[in-house]
CSV table of C-alpha atoms and ligand atoms in Angstrom, one decimal:
chain,number,residue,atom,x,y,z
A,1,MET,CA,-3.9,48.2,19.4
A,2,ALA,CA,-6.4,45.4,18.6
A,3,GLU,CA,-8.4,46.2,15.5
A,4,ILE,CA,-10.9,44.6,13.1
A,5,VAL,CA,-8.9,42.8,10.3
A,6,PRO,CA,-8.1,45.5,7.7
A,7,GLU,CA,-9.6,43.5,4.8
A,8,ILE,CA,-12.9,43.0,6.7
A,9,GLN,CA,-12.9,46.8,7.3
A,10,ALA,CA,-12.0,47.7,3.7
A,11,ARG,CA,-14.2,45.3,1.8
A,12,ARG,CA,-17.2,46.7,0.0
A,13,ALA,CA,-19.6,45.3,-2.5
A,14,ARG,CA,-18.3,47.7,-5.2
A,15,ARG,CA,-19.4,47.6,-8.8
A,16,ALA,CA,-17.3,49.9,-10.8
A,17,MET,CA,-14.8,47.6,-12.5
A,18,SER,CA,-12.2,47.7,-15.2
A,19,PHE,CA,-11.7,45.1,-18.0
A,20,ARG,CA,-8.1,44.5,-16.8
A,21,PRO,CA,-7.4,40.8,-16.7
A,22,ILE,CA,-6.5,39.0,-13.4
A,23,ALA,CA,-3.2,37.1,-13.4
A,24,GLU,CA,-3.4,33.3,-12.9
A,25,ASP,CA,-1.3,33.4,-9.7
A,26,VAL,CA,-3.9,35.8,-8.2
A,27,ILE,CA,-6.7,33.5,-9.1
A,28,GLU,CA,-4.8,30.6,-7.6
A,29,ARG,CA,-4.4,32.5,-4.3
A,30,LEU,CA,-8.2,33.2,-4.2
A,31,VAL,CA,-9.1,29.6,-4.6
A,32,GLY,CA,-6.3,28.6,-2.2
A,33,ALA,CA,-7.8,30.9,0.4
A,34,ALA,CA,-11.3,29.5,-0.2
A,35,VAL,CA,-10.3,25.9,0.5
A,36,LEU,CA,-8.7,26.8,3.8
A,37,ALA,CA,-12.1,27.5,5.2
A,38,PRO,CA,-13.4,25.1,7.9
A,39,SER,CA,-16.3,22.8,7.1
A,40,CYS,CA,-18.5,20.3,9.0
A,41,SER,CA,-16.5,17.1,9.4
A,42,ASN,CA,-14.1,18.6,6.9
A,43,ASN,CA,-16.5,17.7,4.1
A,44,GLN,CA,-15.4,20.6,2.0
A,45,PRO,CA,-18.7,20.9,0.1
A,46,TRP,CA,-17.6,23.7,-2.2
A,47,ARG,CA,-17.0,23.4,-5.9
A,48,PHE,CA,-15.7,26.4,-7.7
A,49,VAL,CA,-15.9,26.9,-11.5
A,50,VAL,CA,-13.4,29.7,-12.4
A,51,VAL,CA,-14.5,31.2,-15.6
A,52,ALA,CA,-12.1,33.5,-17.5
A,53,ASP,CA,-12.2,32.0,-21.1
A,54,PRO,CA,-13.6,35.0,-23.1
A,55,ALA,CA,-16.2,33.0,-25.0
A,56,ARG,CA,-17.4,31.1,-21.9
A,57,LEU,CA,-17.4,34.2,-19.8
A,58,GLU,CA,-19.6,36.0,-22.4
A,59,ALA,CA,-22.0,33.1,-22.4
A,60,LEU,CA,-22.1,33.1,-18.6
A,61,LYS,CA,-22.8,36.8,-18.4
A,62,GLU,CA,-26.1,36.2,-20.3
A,63,ALA,CA,-27.3,34.7,-17.0
A,64,LEU,CA,-26.8,38.0,-15.1
A,65,SER,CA,-29.9,39.9,-14.0
A,66,ARG,CA,-30.5,43.3,-15.5
A,67,GLY,CA,-29.5,45.0,-12.2
A,68,ASN,CA,-26.2,43.2,-12.5
A,69,ALA,CA,-25.2,44.6,-15.9
A,70,TRP,CA,-22.2,46.2,-14.1
A,71,ALA,CA,-20.7,42.7,-13.8
A,72,ARG,CA,-20.4,42.4,-17.6
A,73,ARG,CA,-17.0,44.2,-17.2
A,74,SER,CA,-15.6,41.4,-15.1
A,75,PRO,CA,-12.6,39.5,-16.5
A,76,CYS,CA,-13.2,36.5,-14.3
A,77,ILE,CA,-16.2,35.1,-12.4
A,78,VAL,CA,-16.0,32.3,-9.8
A,79,VAL,CA,-19.1,30.2,-9.7
A,80,ALA,CA,-19.8,28.6,-6.3
A,81,VAL,CA,-21.6,25.3,-6.5
A,82,THR,CA,-22.7,22.8,-3.9
A,83,ASP,CA,-25.3,20.3,-3.0
A,84,ARG,CA,-26.8,19.7,0.4
A,85,THR,CA,-25.7,16.0,0.2
A,86,PHE,CA,-22.0,17.2,0.0
A,87,ASP,CA,-22.0,18.2,3.7
A,88,CYS,CA,-23.5,17.4,7.2
A,89,MET,CA,-27.3,17.2,7.3
A,90,LEU,CA,-28.3,17.3,10.9
A,91,SER,CA,-31.5,17.6,12.9
A,92,ASP,CA,-33.6,20.7,13.0
A,93,ARG,CA,-32.8,21.7,9.3
A,94,ARG,CA,-29.1,22.1,10.0
A,95,ASP,CA,-27.8,21.4,6.5
A,96,TYR,CA,-24.3,22.8,6.5
A,97,ALA,CA,-23.4,22.9,2.8
A,98,LEU,CA,-24.5,26.5,2.3
A,99,PHE,CA,-23.0,27.7,5.5
A,100,ASP,CA,-19.6,26.2,4.7
A,101,VAL,CA,-19.6,27.4,1.1
A,102,GLY,CA,-20.3,30.9,2.5
A,103,LEU,CA,-17.3,30.6,4.7
A,104,ALA,CA,-15.1,29.7,1.7
A,105,VAL,CA,-16.6,32.5,-0.4
A,106,GLN,CA,-15.8,35.0,2.2
A,107,ASN,CA,-12.2,33.8,2.1
A,108,ILE,CA,-12.2,34.6,-1.6
A,109,VAL,CA,-13.7,38.0,-1.0
A,110,LEU,CA,-11.2,38.9,1.8
A,111,GLN,CA,-8.2,37.6,-0.2
A,112,GLY,CA,-9.5,39.5,-3.2
A,113,THR,CA,-9.7,42.6,-1.1
A,114,ARG,CA,-6.1,42.0,-0.1
A,115,GLU,CA,-5.1,41.7,-3.8
A,116,GLY,CA,-6.7,45.1,-4.6
A,117,LEU,CA,-9.6,43.5,-6.3
A,118,ILE,CA,-13.3,44.0,-6.1
A,119,ALA,CA,-14.7,40.6,-5.1
A,120,HIS,CA,-18.5,40.8,-5.0
A,121,ALA,CA,-20.8,37.8,-4.5
A,122,ILE,CA,-24.2,38.1,-6.1
A,123,ALA,CA,-27.5,36.3,-6.1
A,124,GLY,CA,-29.0,38.1,-9.2
A,125,PHE,CA,-28.5,35.5,-12.0
A,126,THR,CA,-30.5,32.7,-13.6
A,127,PRO,CA,-29.1,29.5,-12.2
A,128,GLU,CA,-30.5,27.2,-14.9
A,129,LEU,CA,-28.6,29.2,-17.5
A,130,VAL,CA,-25.4,29.1,-15.5
A,131,LYS,CA,-25.7,25.4,-15.2
A,132,GLN,CA,-26.4,25.0,-18.9
A,133,VAL,CA,-23.4,27.2,-19.9
A,134,LEU,CA,-21.0,25.5,-17.6
A,135,GLY,CA,-22.3,21.9,-17.7
A,136,ILE,CA,-23.1,21.8,-14.0
A,137,PRO,CA,-25.5,18.9,-13.1
A,138,ALA,CA,-29.1,20.2,-12.8
A,139,GLU,CA,-29.5,18.8,-9.3
A,140,HIS,CA,-26.6,20.9,-7.9
A,141,LEU,CA,-27.1,24.3,-6.4
A,142,VAL,CA,-25.3,27.4,-7.8
A,143,ILE,CA,-25.4,29.5,-4.8
A,144,THR,CA,-23.4,32.6,-5.9
A,145,LEU,CA,-21.3,34.1,-8.6
A,146,VAL,CA,-18.3,35.9,-7.2
A,147,ILE,CA,-17.7,38.8,-9.6
A,148,LEU,CA,-14.0,39.7,-9.7
A,149,GLY,CA,-12.3,42.8,-11.2
A,150,TYR,CA,-10.0,45.6,-10.5
A,151,PRO,CA,-11.6,48.9,-9.6
A,152,GLY,CA,-12.5,50.9,-12.8
A,153,ASP,CA,-14.9,53.5,-14.1
A,154,GLU,CA,-18.6,53.8,-13.3
A,155,ALA,CA,-19.8,53.7,-16.9
A,156,ALA,CA,-21.8,50.5,-16.5
A,157,LEU,CA,-23.5,51.6,-13.2
A,158,SER,CA,-27.1,52.8,-12.9
A,159,GLU,CA,-27.6,56.2,-11.2
A,160,LYS,CA,-28.5,54.5,-7.9
A,161,GLN,CA,-25.5,52.2,-8.1
A,162,ARG,CA,-23.3,55.2,-8.7
A,163,ILE,CA,-24.5,56.8,-5.5
A,164,THR,CA,-24.2,53.6,-3.5
A,165,GLU,CA,-20.6,53.3,-4.7
A,166,HIS,CA,-19.6,56.3,-2.6
A,167,GLU,CA,-22.0,55.9,0.3
A,168,GLU,CA,-21.0,54.8,3.8
A,169,ARG,CA,-22.1,51.2,4.5
A,170,THR,CA,-25.3,50.8,6.3
A,171,ARG,CA,-25.8,48.3,9.1
A,172,LYS,CA,-28.5,47.6,11.6
A,173,PRO,CA,-27.4,49.0,15.0
A,174,LEU,CA,-25.7,46.4,17.2
A,175,SER,CA,-28.5,46.8,19.7
A,176,GLU,CA,-30.8,45.2,17.2
A,177,VAL,CA,-28.8,42.2,16.4
A,178,ARG,CA,-26.7,41.4,19.5
A,179,MET,CA,-28.2,40.0,22.7
A,180,ARG,CA,-26.5,39.3,25.9
A,181,ASP,CA,-26.8,36.1,28.0
A,182,ARG,CA,-30.3,35.2,26.7
A,183,TRP,CA,-32.7,35.6,23.7
A,184,GLU,CA,-34.3,39.0,23.9
A,185,GLY,CA,-37.3,40.4,22.1
A,186,GLY,CA,-39.7,37.4,21.6
A,187,ALA,CA,-40.2,35.5,18.4
B,1,FMN,C1,-25.7,36.6,-0.9
B,1,FMN,C2,-25.5,38.0,-1.5
B,1,FMN,C3,-26.2,38.3,-2.7
B,1,FMN,C4,-26.0,39.6,-3.2
B,1,FMN,N1,-26.5,39.8,-4.5
B,1,FMN,C5,-26.2,41.0,-5.1
B,1,FMN,C6,-26.6,41.2,-6.4
B,1,FMN,O1,-27.2,40.4,-7.1
B,1,FMN,N2,-26.2,42.4,-7.0
B,1,FMN,C7,-25.5,43.3,-6.4
B,1,FMN,O2,-25.2,44.3,-7.0
B,1,FMN,N3,-25.1,43.1,-5.1
B,1,FMN,C8,-25.4,42.0,-4.4
B,1,FMN,N4,-25.0,41.8,-3.1
B,1,FMN,C9,-24.2,42.8,-2.4
B,1,FMN,C10,-25.0,43.4,-1.3
B,1,FMN,O3,-26.0,44.3,-1.8
B,1,FMN,C11,-24.1,44.2,-0.4
B,1,FMN,O4,-23.2,43.3,0.2
B,1,FMN,C12,-24.9,44.9,0.7
B,1,FMN,O5,-25.6,46.0,0.2
B,1,FMN,C13,-24.0,45.6,1.8
B,1,FMN,O6,-23.0,46.4,1.2
B,1,FMN,P1,-21.4,46.2,1.5
B,1,FMN,O7,-21.1,44.8,1.1
B,1,FMN,O8,-20.7,47.2,0.6
B,1,FMN,O9,-21.2,46.4,3.0
B,1,FMN,C14,-25.1,40.5,-2.6
B,1,FMN,C15,-24.5,40.2,-1.4
B,1,FMN,C16,-24.7,38.9,-0.9
B,1,FMN,C17,-23.9,38.5,0.4
């Protein structure tokens, strides 16, 4: 029977991680999956900085927001970088760099899920500090940090995060987001 792709169904933005390192071949597959994503005119606007060196990783973690203290357990963080000039810039504000990087990041997340990892993209970090630690040019855009790690204990989670970890996912009802044959509901 047709079904939703199992990794899409299984993926969650979980936070309880172990310190267990991630093998190099696994990392290679994650990045390999990322670059298979489609992009406007095949511009491939993504750049990924894979950070696993312990000293560099520690420095990078200083950029995490307080709410993302759970990510301090991660043995490897993939930093997704782009620039609007790396991709199509069309009329009506259609700059495709972020869109295409999002497609590539989701490939990392789904491949990570397949590999038994938590792969959790976050926005809660200080981009200037990330750039400084990794030597990323100031004019580029650090759009997300993909926090990677094998499932582990909940020690680093806040009370609220511990509850979320076991909750069903919440989504708007389809009736609110899906329209048929025309735009419905005004502005
Ligand atoms: C762009 C983006 C930014 C996010 N930023 C954070 C973050 O800073 N910290 C965090 O714990 N989760 C973050 N999340 C995870 C979301 O909170 C999570 O995906 C959402 O609550 C839905 O839960 P689910 O992914 O388990 O279905 C982010 C997700 C996305 C896509």
